[in-house]
Coordinates of N, CA and C in Angstrom, one line a residue:
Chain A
X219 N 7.0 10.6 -15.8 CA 6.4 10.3 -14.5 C 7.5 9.7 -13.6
X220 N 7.4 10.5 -12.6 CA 9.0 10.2 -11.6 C 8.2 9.0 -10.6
X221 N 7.2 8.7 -10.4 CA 6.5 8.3 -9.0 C 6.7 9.2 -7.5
X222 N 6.3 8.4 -6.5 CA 5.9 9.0 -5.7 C 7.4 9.0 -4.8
X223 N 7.6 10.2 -4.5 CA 8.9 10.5 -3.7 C 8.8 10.6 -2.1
X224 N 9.7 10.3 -1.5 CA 9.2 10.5 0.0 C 10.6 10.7 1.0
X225 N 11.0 11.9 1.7 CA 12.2 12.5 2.1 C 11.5 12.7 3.3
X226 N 13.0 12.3 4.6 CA 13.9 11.5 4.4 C 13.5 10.2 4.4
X227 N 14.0 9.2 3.7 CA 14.5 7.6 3.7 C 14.6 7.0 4.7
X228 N 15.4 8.0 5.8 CA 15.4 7.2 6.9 C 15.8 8.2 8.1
X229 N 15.3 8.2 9.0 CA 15.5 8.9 10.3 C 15.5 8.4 11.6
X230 N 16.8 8.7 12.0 CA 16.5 8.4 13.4 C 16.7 9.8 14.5
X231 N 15.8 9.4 15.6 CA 15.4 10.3 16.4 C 15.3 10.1 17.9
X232 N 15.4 11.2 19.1 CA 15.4 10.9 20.4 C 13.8 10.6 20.9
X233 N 14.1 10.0 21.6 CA 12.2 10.3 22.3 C 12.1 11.8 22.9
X234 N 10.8 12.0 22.4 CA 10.2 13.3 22.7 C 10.4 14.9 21.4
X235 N 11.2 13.9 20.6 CA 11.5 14.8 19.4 C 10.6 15.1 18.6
X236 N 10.7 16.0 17.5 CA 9.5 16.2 16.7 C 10.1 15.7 15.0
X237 N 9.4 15.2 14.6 CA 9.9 14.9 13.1 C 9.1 15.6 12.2
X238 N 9.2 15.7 11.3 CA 8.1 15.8 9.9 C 8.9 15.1 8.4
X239 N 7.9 14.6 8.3 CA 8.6 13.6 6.8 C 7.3 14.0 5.2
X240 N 8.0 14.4 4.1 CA 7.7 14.8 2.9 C 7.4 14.0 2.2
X241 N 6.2 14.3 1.6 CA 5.4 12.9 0.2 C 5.5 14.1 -0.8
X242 N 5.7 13.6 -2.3 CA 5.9 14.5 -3.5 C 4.6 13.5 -4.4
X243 N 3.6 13.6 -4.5 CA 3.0 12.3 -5.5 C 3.5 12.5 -6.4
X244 N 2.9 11.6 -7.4 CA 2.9 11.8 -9.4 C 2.1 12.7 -9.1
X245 N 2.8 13.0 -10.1 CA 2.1 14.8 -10.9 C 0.9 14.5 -10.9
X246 N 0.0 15.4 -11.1 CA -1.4 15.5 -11.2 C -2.7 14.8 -10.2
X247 N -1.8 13.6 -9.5 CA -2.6 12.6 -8.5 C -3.7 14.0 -7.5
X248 N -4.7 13.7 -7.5 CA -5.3 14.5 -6.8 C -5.7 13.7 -5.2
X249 N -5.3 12.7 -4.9 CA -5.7 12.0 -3.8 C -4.5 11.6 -3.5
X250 N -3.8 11.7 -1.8 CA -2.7 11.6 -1.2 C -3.1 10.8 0.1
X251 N -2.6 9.0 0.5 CA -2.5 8.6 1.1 C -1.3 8.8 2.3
X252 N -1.0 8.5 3.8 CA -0.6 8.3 4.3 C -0.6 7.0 5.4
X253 N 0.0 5.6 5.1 CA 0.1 4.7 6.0 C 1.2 4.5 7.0
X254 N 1.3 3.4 7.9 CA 2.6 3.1 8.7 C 2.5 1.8 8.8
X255 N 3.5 1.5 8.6 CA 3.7 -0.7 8.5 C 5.0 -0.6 10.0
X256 N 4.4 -1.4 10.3 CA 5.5 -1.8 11.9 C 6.0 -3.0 11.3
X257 N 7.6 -3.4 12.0 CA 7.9 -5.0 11.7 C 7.2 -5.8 11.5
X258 N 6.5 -6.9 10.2 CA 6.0 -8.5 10.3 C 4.8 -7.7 10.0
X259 N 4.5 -6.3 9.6 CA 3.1 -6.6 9.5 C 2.5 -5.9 8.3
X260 N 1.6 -6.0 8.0 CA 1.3 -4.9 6.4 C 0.6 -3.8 7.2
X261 N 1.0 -2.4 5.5 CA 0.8 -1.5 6.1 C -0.3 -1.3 6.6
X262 N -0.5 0.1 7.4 CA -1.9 0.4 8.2 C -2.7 2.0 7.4
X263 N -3.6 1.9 7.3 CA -4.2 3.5 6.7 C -4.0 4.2 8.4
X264 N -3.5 5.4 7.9 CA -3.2 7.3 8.8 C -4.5 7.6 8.2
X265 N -4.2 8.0 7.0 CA -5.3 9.4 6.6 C -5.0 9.4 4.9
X266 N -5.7 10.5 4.5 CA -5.9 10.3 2.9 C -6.2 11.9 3.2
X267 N -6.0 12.7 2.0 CA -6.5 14.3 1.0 C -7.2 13.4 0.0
X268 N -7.7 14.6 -0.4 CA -8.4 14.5 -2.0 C -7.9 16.3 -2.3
X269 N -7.1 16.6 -2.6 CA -6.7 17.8 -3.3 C -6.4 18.3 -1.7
X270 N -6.5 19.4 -1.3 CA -5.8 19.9 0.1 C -7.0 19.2 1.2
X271 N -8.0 19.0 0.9 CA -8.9 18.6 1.9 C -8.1 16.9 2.7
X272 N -8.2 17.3 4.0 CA -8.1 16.1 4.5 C -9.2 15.4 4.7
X273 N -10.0 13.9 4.4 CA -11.2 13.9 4.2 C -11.3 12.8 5.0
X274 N -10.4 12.0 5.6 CA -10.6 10.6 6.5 C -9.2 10.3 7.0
X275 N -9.5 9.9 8.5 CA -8.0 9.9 9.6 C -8.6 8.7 10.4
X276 N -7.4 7.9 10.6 CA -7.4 6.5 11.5 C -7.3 6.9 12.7
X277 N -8.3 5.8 13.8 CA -7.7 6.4 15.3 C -6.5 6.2 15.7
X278 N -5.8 5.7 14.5 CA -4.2 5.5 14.8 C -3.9 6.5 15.0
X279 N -4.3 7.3 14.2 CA -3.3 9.1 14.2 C -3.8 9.8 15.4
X280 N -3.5 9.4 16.3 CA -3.4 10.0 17.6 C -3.5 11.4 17.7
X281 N -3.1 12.5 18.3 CA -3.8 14.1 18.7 C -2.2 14.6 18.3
X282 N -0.8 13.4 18.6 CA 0.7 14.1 18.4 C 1.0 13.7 17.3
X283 N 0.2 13.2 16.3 CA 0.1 12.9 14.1 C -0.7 14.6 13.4
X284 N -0.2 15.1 12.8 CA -0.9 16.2 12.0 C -0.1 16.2 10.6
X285 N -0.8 15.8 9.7 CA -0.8 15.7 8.2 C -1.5 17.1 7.5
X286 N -0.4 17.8 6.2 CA -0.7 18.7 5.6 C -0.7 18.2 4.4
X287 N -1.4 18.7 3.5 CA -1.7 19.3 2.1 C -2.1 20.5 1.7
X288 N -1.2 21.7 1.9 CA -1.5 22.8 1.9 C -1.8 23.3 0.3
X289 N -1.6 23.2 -0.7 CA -1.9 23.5 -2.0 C -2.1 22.5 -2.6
X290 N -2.7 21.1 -1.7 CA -3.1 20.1 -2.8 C -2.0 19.1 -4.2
X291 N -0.2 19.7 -3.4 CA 0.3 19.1 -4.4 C 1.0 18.4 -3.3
X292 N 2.3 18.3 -2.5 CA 2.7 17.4 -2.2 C 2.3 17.7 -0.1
X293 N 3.0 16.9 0.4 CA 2.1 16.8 1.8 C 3.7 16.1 3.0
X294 N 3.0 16.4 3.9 CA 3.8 16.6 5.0 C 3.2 15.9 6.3
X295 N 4.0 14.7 6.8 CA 3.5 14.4 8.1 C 4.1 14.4 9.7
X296 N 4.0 15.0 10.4 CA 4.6 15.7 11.5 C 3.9 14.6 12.6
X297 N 5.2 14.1 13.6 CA 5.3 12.9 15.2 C 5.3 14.5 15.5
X298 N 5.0 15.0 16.7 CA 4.9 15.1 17.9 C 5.3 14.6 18.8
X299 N 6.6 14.5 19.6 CA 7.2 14.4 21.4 C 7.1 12.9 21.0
X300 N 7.8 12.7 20.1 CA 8.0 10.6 19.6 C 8.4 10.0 20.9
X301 N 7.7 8.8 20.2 CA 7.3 7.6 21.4 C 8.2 7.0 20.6
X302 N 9.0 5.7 21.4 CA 9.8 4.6 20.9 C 8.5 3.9 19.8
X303 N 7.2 4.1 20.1 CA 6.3 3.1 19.6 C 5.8 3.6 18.4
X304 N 6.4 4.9 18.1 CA 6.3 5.5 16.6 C 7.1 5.0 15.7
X305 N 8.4 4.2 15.9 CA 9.0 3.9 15.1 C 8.2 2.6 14.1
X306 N 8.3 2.7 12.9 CA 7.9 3.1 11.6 C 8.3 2.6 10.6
X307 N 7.3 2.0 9.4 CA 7.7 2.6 7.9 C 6.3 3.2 8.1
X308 N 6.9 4.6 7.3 CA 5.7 5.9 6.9 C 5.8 5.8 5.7
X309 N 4.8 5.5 4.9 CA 4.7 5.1 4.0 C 3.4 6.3 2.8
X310 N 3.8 6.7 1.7 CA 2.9 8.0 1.1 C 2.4 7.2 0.0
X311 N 1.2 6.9 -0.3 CA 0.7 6.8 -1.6 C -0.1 7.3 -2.3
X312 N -0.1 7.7 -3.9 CA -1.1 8.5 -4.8 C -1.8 7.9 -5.9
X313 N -3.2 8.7 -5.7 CA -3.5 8.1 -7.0 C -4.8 9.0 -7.7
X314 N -5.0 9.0 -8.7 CA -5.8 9.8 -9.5 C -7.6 9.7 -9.6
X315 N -8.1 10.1 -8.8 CA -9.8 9.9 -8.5 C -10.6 10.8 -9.9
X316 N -11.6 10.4 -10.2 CA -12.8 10.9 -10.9 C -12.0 11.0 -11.9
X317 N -11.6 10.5 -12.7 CA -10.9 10.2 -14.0 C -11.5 9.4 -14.7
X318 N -12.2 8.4 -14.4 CA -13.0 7.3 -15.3 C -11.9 6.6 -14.8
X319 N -11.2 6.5 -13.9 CA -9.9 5.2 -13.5 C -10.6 4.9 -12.0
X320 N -9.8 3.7 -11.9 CA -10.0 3.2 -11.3 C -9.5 3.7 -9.2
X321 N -8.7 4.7 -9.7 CA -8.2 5.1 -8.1 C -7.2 4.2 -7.6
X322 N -6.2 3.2 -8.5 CA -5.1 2.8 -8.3 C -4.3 3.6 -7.1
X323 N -3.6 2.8 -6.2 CA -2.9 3.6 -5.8 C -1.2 2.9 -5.8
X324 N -0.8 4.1 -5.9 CA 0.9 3.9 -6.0 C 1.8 4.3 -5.0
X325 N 2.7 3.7 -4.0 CA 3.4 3.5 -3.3 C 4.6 4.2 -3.5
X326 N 5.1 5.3 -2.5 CA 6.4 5.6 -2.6 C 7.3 4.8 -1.7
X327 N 8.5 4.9 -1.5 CA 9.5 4.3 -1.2 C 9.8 3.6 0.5
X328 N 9.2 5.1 1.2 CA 8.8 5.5 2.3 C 9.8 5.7 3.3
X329 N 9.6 6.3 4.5 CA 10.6 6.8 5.4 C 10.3 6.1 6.8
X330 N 11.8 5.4 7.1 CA 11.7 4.6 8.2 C 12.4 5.6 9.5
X331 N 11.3 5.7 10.4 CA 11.6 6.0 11.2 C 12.1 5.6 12.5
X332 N 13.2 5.7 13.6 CA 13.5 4.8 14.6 C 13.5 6.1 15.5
X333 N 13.4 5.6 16.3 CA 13.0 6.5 18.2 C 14.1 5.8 19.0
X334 N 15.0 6.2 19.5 CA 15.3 6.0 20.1 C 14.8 6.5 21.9
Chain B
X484 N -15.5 -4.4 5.1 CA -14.4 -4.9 4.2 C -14.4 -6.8 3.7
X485 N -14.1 -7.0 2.4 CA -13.9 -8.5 2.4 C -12.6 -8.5 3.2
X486 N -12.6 -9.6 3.6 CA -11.2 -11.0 4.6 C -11.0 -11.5 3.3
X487 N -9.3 -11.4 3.8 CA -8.5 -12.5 2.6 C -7.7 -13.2 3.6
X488 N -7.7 -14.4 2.7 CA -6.4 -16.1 3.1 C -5.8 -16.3 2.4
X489 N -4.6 -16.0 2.1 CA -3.4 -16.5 1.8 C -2.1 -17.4 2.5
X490 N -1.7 -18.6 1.7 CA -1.0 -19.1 2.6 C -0.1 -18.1 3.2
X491 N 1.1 -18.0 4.3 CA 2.1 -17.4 4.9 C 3.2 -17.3 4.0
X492 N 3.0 -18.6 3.4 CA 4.8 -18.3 2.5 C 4.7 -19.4 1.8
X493 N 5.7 -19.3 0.7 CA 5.6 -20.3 -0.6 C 7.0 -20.1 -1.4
X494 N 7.5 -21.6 -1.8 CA 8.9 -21.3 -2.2 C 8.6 -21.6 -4.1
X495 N 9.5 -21.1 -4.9 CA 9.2 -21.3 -6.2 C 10.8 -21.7 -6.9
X496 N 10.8 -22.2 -7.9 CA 12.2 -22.1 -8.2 C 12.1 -21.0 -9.5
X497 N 13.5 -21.1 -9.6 CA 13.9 -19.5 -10.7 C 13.3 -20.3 -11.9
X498 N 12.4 -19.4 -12.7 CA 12.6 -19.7 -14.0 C 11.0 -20.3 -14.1
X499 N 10.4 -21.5 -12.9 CA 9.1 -21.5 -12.8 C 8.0 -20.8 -12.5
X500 N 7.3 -20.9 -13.1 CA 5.9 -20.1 -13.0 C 5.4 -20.2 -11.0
X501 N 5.2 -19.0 -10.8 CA 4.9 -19.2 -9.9 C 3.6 -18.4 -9.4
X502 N 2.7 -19.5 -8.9 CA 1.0 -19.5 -8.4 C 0.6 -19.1 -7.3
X503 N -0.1 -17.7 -6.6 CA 0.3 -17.3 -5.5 C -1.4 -17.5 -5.3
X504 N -2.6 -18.3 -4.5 CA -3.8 -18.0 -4.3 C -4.0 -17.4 -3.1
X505 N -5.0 -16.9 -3.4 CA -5.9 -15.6 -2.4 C -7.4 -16.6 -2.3
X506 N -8.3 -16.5 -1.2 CA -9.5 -16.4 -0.8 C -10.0 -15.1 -0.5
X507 N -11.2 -15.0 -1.2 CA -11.7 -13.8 -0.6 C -13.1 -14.4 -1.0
X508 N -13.6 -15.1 0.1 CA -15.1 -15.6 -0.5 C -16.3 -14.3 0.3
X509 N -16.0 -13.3 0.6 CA -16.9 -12.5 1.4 C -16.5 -11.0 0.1
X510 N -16.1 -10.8 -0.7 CA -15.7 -9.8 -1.5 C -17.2 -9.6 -1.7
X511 N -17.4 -8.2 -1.9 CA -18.6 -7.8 -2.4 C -18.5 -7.4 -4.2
X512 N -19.6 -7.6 -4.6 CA -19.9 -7.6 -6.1 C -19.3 -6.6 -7.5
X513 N -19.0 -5.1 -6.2 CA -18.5 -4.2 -7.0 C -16.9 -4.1 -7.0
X514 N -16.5 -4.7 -5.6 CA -14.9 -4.9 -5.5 C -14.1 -5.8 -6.4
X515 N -13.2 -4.6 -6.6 CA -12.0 -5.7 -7.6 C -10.8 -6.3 -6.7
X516 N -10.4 -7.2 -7.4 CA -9.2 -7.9 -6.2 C -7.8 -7.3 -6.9
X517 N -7.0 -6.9 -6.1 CA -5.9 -5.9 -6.6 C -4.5 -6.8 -5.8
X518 N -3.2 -6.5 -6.9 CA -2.4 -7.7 -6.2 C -1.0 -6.1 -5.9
X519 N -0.6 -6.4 -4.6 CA 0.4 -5.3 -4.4 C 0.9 -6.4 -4.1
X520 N 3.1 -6.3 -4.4 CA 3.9 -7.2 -4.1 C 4.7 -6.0 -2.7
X521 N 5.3 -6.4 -1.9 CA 6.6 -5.7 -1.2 C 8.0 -6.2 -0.7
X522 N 8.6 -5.8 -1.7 CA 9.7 -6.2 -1.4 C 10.4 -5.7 -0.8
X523 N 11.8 -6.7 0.5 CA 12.1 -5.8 1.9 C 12.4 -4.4 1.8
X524 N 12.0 -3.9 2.4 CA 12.0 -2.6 3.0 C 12.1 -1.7 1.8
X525 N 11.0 -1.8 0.9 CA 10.4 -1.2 0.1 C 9.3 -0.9 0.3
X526 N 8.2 0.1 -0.6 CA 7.3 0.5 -0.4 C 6.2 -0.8 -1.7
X527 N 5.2 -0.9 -1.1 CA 4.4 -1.4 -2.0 C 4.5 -1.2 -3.4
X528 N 4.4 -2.3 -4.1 CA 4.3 -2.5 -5.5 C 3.1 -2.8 -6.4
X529 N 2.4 -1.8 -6.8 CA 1.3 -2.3 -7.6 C 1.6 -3.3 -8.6
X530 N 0.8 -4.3 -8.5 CA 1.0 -5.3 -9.7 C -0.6 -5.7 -11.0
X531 N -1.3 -6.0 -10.3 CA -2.7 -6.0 -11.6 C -3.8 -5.9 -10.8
X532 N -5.1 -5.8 -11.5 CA -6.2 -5.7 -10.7 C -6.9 -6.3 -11.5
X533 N -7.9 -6.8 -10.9 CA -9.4 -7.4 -12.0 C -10.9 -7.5 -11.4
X534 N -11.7 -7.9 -12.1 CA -12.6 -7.6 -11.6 C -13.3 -9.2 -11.6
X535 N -13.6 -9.3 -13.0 CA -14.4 -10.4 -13.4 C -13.3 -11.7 -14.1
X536 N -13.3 -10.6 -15.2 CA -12.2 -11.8 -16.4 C -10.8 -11.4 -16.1
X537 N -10.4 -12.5 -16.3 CA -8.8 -13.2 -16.1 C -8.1 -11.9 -16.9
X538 N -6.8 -11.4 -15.8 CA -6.2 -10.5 -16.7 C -4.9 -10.4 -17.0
X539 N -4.2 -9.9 -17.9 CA -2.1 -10.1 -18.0 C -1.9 -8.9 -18.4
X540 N -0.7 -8.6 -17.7 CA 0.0 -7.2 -18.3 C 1.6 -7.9 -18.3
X541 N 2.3 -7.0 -17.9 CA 3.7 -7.0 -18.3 C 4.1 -7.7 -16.7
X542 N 3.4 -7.6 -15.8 CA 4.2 -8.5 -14.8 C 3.7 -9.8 -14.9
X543 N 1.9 -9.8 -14.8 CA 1.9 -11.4 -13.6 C 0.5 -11.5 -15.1
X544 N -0.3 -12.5 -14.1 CA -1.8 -12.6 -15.0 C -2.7 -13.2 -13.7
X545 N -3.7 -12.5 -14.0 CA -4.7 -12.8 -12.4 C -5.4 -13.4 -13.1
X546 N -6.0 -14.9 -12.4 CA -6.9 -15.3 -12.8 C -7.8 -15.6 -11.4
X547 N -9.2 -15.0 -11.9 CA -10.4 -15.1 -10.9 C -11.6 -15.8 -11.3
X548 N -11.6 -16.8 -10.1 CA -12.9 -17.9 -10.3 C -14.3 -17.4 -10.6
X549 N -15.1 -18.2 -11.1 CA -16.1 -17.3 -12.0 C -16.9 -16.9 -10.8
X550 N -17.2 -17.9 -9.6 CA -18.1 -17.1 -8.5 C -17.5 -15.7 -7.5
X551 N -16.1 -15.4 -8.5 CA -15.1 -14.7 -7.4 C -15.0 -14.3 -6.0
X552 N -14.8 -16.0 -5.6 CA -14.4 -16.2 -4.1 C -13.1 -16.5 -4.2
X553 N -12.3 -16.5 -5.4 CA -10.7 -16.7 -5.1 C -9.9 -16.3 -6.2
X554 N -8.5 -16.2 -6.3 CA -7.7 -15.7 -7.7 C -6.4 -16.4 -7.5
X555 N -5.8 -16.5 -8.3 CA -4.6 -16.7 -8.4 C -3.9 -15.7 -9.1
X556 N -2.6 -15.5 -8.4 CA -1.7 -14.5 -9.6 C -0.4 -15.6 -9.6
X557 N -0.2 -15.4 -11.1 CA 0.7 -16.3 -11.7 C 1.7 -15.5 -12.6
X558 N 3.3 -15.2 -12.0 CA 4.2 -14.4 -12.3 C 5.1 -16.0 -13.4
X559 N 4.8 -15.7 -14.6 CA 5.2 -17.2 -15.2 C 6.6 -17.6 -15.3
X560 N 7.3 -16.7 -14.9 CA 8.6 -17.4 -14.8 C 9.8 -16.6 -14.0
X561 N 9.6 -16.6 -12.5 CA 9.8 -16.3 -11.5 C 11.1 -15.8 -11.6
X562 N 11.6 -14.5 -11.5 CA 13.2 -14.5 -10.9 C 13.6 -14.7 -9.5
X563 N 15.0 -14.2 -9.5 CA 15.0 -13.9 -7.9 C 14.7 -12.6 -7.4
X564 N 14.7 -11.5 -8.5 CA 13.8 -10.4 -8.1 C 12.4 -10.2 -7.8
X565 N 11.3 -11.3 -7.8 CA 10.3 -11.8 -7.3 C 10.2 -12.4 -5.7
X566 N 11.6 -12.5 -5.3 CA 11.1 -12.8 -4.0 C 10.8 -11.1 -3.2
X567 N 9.4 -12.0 -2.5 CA 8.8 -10.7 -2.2 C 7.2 -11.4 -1.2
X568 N 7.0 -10.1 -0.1 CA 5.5 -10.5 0.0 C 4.4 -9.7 -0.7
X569 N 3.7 -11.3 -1.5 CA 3.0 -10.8 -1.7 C 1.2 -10.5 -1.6
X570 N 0.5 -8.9 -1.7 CA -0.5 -9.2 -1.0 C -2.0 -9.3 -2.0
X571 N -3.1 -10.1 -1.7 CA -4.2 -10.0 -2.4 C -5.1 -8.9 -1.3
X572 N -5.5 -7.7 -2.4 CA -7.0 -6.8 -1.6 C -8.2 -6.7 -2.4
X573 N -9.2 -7.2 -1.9 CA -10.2 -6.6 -2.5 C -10.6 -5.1 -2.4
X574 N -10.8 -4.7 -3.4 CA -10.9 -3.1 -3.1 C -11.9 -2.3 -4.1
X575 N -12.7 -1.1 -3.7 CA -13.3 -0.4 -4.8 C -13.3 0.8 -4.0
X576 N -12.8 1.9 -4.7 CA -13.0 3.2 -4.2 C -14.6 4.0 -4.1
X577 N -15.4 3.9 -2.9 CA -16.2 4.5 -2.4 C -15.9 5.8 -1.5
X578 N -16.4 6.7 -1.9 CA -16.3 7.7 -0.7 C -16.8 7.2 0.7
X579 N -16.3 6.9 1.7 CA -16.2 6.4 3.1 C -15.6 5.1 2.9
X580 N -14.4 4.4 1.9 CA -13.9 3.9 2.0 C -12.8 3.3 0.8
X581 N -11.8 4.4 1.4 CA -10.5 4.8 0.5 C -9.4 3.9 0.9
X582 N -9.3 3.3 1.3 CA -8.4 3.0 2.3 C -8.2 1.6 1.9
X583 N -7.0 1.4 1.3 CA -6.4 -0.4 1.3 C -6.0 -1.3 2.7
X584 N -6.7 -2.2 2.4 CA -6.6 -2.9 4.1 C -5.9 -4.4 3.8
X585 N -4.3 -3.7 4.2 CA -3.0 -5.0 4.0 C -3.7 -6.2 4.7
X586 N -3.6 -7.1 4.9 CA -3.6 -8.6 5.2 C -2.1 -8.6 5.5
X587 N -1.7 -10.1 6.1 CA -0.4 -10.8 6.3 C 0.3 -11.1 5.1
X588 N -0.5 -11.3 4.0 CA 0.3 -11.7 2.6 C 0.4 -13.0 2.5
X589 N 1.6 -13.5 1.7 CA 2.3 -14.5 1.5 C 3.4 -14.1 1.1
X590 N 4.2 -15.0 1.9 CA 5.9 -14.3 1.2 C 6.8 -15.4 0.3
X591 N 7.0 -14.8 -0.8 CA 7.7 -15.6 -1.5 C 8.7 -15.7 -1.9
X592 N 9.7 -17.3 -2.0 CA 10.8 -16.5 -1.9 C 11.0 -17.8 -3.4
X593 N 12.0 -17.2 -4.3 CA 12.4 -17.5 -5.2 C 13.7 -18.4 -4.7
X594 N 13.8 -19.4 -5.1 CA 15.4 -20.7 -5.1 C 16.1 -21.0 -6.5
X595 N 17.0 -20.1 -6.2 CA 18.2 -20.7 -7.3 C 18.3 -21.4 -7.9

């Protein structure tokens, strides 16, 4: 079990650029979070999958946020024309539903994004 | 969602046990209280969860008051790789509500 991986680590970027940043869960996790923690503060829920279904999105995630899970294994989150006010930790967490568990979730490392 | 209170910050020395309390007197009956630590510019660290009875694994040991309006997690002999904030959630996965909701924490810092 490698945990939850999340590429790139760190990016920086111009305003109005487009980013997309990679989540890899643990193997088998069938449920894929996405948050964003700003300076001083804890993180915030984006959105969550359950297998490729996207099933719940924060009004954080604005109309220039689009989150994939195209085969239900690892997932992708795409800024749209970045704002200085995007800058970021984007943060991916997983965890394993209808198991008889509990729906833990686990935290990858996450990718800090800056706007210039 | 239950509200949690945790102090802001709390110093511990190396090697002492260190006592981190949470309030959560509004948790509802089926919610467990789950302890994530984050250390800087890291991602969240699961650390234990419980529900009712007092629990220990290989990091900390939670203990929750019998009416569970409050817990303590007790990491018994603190490093300096323990400085860290950390957060108490009440939480239970329901469909329409997946979602962990950080608080401020408490940040702790370990002294030499």
């Amino acid at each position: 079990d490698t945990g939850v991986s999340q590429n790139p680590r760190h990016k920086i970027t111009k305003r109005g650029q487009n980013v997309t940043f990679r989540c890899d869960p643990i193997s088998e996790h069938n449920r894929l979070y996405w948050y964003r923690q700003t300076l001083g503060q804890g993180p915030e829920f984006l959105t969550y999958f359950q297998n490729e279904a996207q099933l719940e999105k924060s009004r954080l995630l604005s109309d220039r946020f689009s989150a994939e899970r195209p085969k239900g294994s690892f997932s992708t989150l795409e800024i749209q024309r970045t704002e200085q006010g995007d800058s970021a930790m984007y943060l991916c967490a997983s965890s394993l539903f209808g198991r008889g568990g509990l729906d833990t979730q686990y935290f990858g490392p996450g990718t800090r994004l800056t706007v210039l | 969602d239950a509200k949690t209170t945790q102090p802001p910050s709390m110093d511990c020395a190396e090697g002492r046990a260190a006592n981190l309390p949470c309030n959560h007197s509004t948790i509802s009956g089926n919610e467990y209280v789950y302890w994530y630590r984050q250390i800087h510019s890291q991602g969240p660290q699961y650390i234990i969860h419980g529900l009712k009875n007092n629990e220990t694994n290989e990091m900390a040991s939670l203990i929750i008051t019998e009416d569970r309006k409050s817990s303590t997690l007790i990491l018994p002999h603190a490093t300096l790789r323990d400085t860290a904030v950390y957060y108490c959630i009440p939480f239970i996965s329901n469909f329409g509500n997946e979602k962990l909701t950080f608080g401020t924490g408490t940040r702790l810092t370990i002294i030499p």
